Amino acid sequence: MTTPSPRIAELLGRLTTEEKVGQLIQYFYFSAPAGSPEQRDAVDESLDRGVVGSLLFVTDPATINRLQKRAIEGNAHGIPLLFGFDVVHGLRTIFPVPIAMAASWDEETIEQAQVIAAKEARAVGIHWAFAPMVDIARDPRWGRMIEGAGEDPHLGSVVAAAQVRGFQGERLGAADHIMAGPKHFAGYGAALGGRDYDEVDLSDQEFWNTYIPPFRAAIEAGAGNIMSGYMDLNGVPASGNRWLMTEVLRDALGFDGFVVTDANAAKNLETHHFASDQQDAAVRALHAGIDMEMAIEQPAFENLVDAVESGSVDVARLDDAVRRVLEAKEALGLFEQPYVDEARAERVLSDPAHREAAERTAERTAVLLRNENAILPLAADLLESVAVIGPLADSHRDTIGPWVFDYDSDETVTVLDGIRDRLAGAASVVFERGVAEPRRTFPSMFSMFGDNSPSAPEGFDADAALADAVTAAADADVAILVLGEQQDMIGESASRSELSLPGEQQKLLEAVAATGTPVVLVLMSGRPLDLRWASQNVDAILEVWYPGTRGGAAVANLLFGDAAPSGRLPFTWPRTVGQVPIHHAVTRSHEPEKQHTRYWNEESTPLYPFGFGLGYTRFAYANLRVDAPEIDRDGTVTVSVEVTNAGDRDGVEVAQLYLHQRFGTSSRPMRQLAAFRRVQIAAGQSSTVTFEIGADERRYWSAATRGWVLDASLFDVWVGGSADAEAHAEFTVR
């Protein structure tokens, strides 16, 4: 525990128990139509009594200043509020969704996206982002995989650290930056059956080797906050789990910021049938290591006042939680400058450089999955007519994706907008919806925010729309189908039991392909979908995720060759939902030769491997070398490989190094991503790419010893453009 500053120590000595508890409570403050006047009145009354530490879901600078003034004047000690918000992939300027940014495999691009997001957020008065989500996700049925970096702990760690640096800058409290809040500690991405909010049952080796590394990286990057998870972890709710929140987070990982619950997660300890009542829930959460409760309704932490009086609460533990919250406010400079410059806010939000950065980011995140006969890029000067088909092609709301609330729809560029702008004066563009938007079987949890679920026009005739789409495709030189999931079909509380193209989209795809017109499938999704038919029958497939404010312009740049796809898959793409969970880092079977035949009815291999992605050129790997055939247990080897751009266009390759330990204390994955480099190589040129593989890359947690081990062993190294890399070398650790 750190020694508090003189200001914090003095405040702790003067606060009453009720005031201390108030600092540990964060209230939602919804504006219309989401919130009710009664809820806002209740929060205002608490502000007037000086018993609120934080608010969330306020983005208007004038409202933030008004509430801040009310809090400071209502508190006898003038303690400012901490304002938080879900700044997940942008505030006003919306960047591609997080899984897309991970697909860039470009930590500089990811960091700069969050620098801009932080600048916009701080300009309106937000101090703290409930991001990044660093949960590993290996089951695409789980909707929240869209918020993370996919399946791999190394890629996830690089992405987590880049986002924390982007949000916070060189230190907590840096100008134009905000506090990062990595979530959800820990294991939330392994929910049973991919069902959001369901329990998690993780082995120790999975916990330490797969799910903890991104949190460790975020903490080492300086994250000021951690959010706890909702779910049971191995039979104990995460927000009441002292082993998890204290022994792991504090003692093993060295985190000394403050911990906030996810919404109502302390209150829900009673719902879990873990705590006996709300006071018991509050006490158990606090003693587990929770410092602040995020509360939609009446907070459980209000009961801590009575619990202190009855002796149920360790006052030193209460003071420790309050200290952490106050230290965060001090580090952010809120005691000196609690208010926001309202005039400056709009200037920051409207900065055109932010939109340009969003467009560049969307270009770097798209993944080209198929490109038969090099149909892409399309030659605009050779086209007379283009058919753009699909319900997502002209949907502003779906283009920016989920987890955005303060966007400007008018400045969002859809795929249709981007193509029309690019082909203006060169070719005619015909748009047909083809089918209606797919519908969820139950409302999205974000339906209260207005235009969350776009729908087909009133009186939409499905049969006529399909016929019109087929006619448009038949008459065109190329058909660009924009298909996938509506943004409210993925995210929180948006798990799926299957991965097919939603609604009638598969029918539309097959009907358009049957015309004989070349077909480019532009896929908008945040999870892998069933593309078995498309992968054999469609000319090109470009995964563009939900590309953000300037997404349509970026997609047009990619389709017509003004930019080239350079994204790589951050997850393994299954053939069918029956394969999930599926990932690349599996251990070796006793019959490895049957890897392709584990299912009698279909290959066991993925449709597309982890790390896969095509471009508009091709790369070759040669001369893979390890600088030392043997090293000591704590030694380092340098691996080098020659990468050649064998095409006639400059391009970007993501060189990936995979490691396998042949024998040791535990069985180790056949291939585990250990390092990667994103390199720009001119046409016909070669570049020597080097990697350092040291003890950190080889160390792992073993269930045999119940601790971290570093084995002497023979190691295989593969380097290439995906988890199917072929260039191979070996080295021995003595």
mmCIF file of C-alpha atoms in Angstrom, residues 1 50 60 115 131 153 155 267 295 310 334 347 364 373 380 434 439 484-485 496 522 556 566 580 649 686 688 714 720:
data_model
loop_
_atom_site.group_PDB
_atom_site.id
_atom_site.type_symbol
_atom_site.label_atom_id
_atom_site.label_comp_id
_atom_site.label_asym_id
_atom_site.label_seq_id
_atom_site.Cartn_x
_atom_site.Cartn_y
_atom_site.Cartn_z
ATOM 1 C CA MET A 1 0.000 0.000 0.000
ATOM 2 C CA GLY A 50 -22.042 15.048 -0.792
ATOM 3 C CA ASP A 60 -22.669 16.968 -22.543
ATOM 4 C CA VAL A 115 -5.290 8.903 -28.220
ATOM 5 C CA ALA A 131 -12.094 0.122 -21.709
ATOM 6 C CA PRO A 153 -2.837 -14.034 -25.087
ATOM 7 C CA LEU A 155 -1.735 -10.529 -29.390
ATOM 8 C CA LYS A 267 -25.700 -5.805 -5.616
ATOM 9 C CA ALA A 295 -24.947 1.183 -9.525
ATOM 10 C CA SER A 310 -22.133 -2.832 13.540
ATOM 11 C CA LEU A 334 -9.533 17.239 -10.686
ATOM 12 C CA ARG A 347 -13.606 22.418 -31.653
ATOM 13 C CA ARG A 364 -5.664 -1.223 -41.954
ATOM 14 C CA ASN A 373 -8.434 -14.563 -60.055
ATOM 15 C CA ALA A 380 -12.890 1.713 -61.722
ATOM 16 C CA GLY A 434 -32.378 -7.352 -51.350
ATOM 17 C CA ARG A 439 -34.313 -9.298 -36.296
ATOM 18 C CA GLY A 484 -23.508 -9.628 -42.004
ATOM 19 C CA GLU A 485 -24.994 -8.938 -38.612
ATOM 20 C CA ARG A 496 -25.895 -16.546 -30.705
ATOM 21 C CA VAL A 522 -18.233 -7.253 -48.037
ATOM 22 C CA ALA A 556 -14.240 2.010 -51.237
ATOM 23 C CA SER A 566 -3.393 -5.660 -44.614
ATOM 24 C CA VAL A 580 -16.371 -24.072 -31.410
ATOM 25 C CA ARG A 649 2.682 -3.924 -55.836
ATOM 26 C CA SER A 686 13.114 -8.333 -49.505
ATOM 27 C CA THR A 688 15.108 -9.393 -43.033
ATOM 28 C CA LEU A 714 13.903 -28.704 -27.635
ATOM 29 C CA GLY A 720 5.031 -17.162 -41.710
#
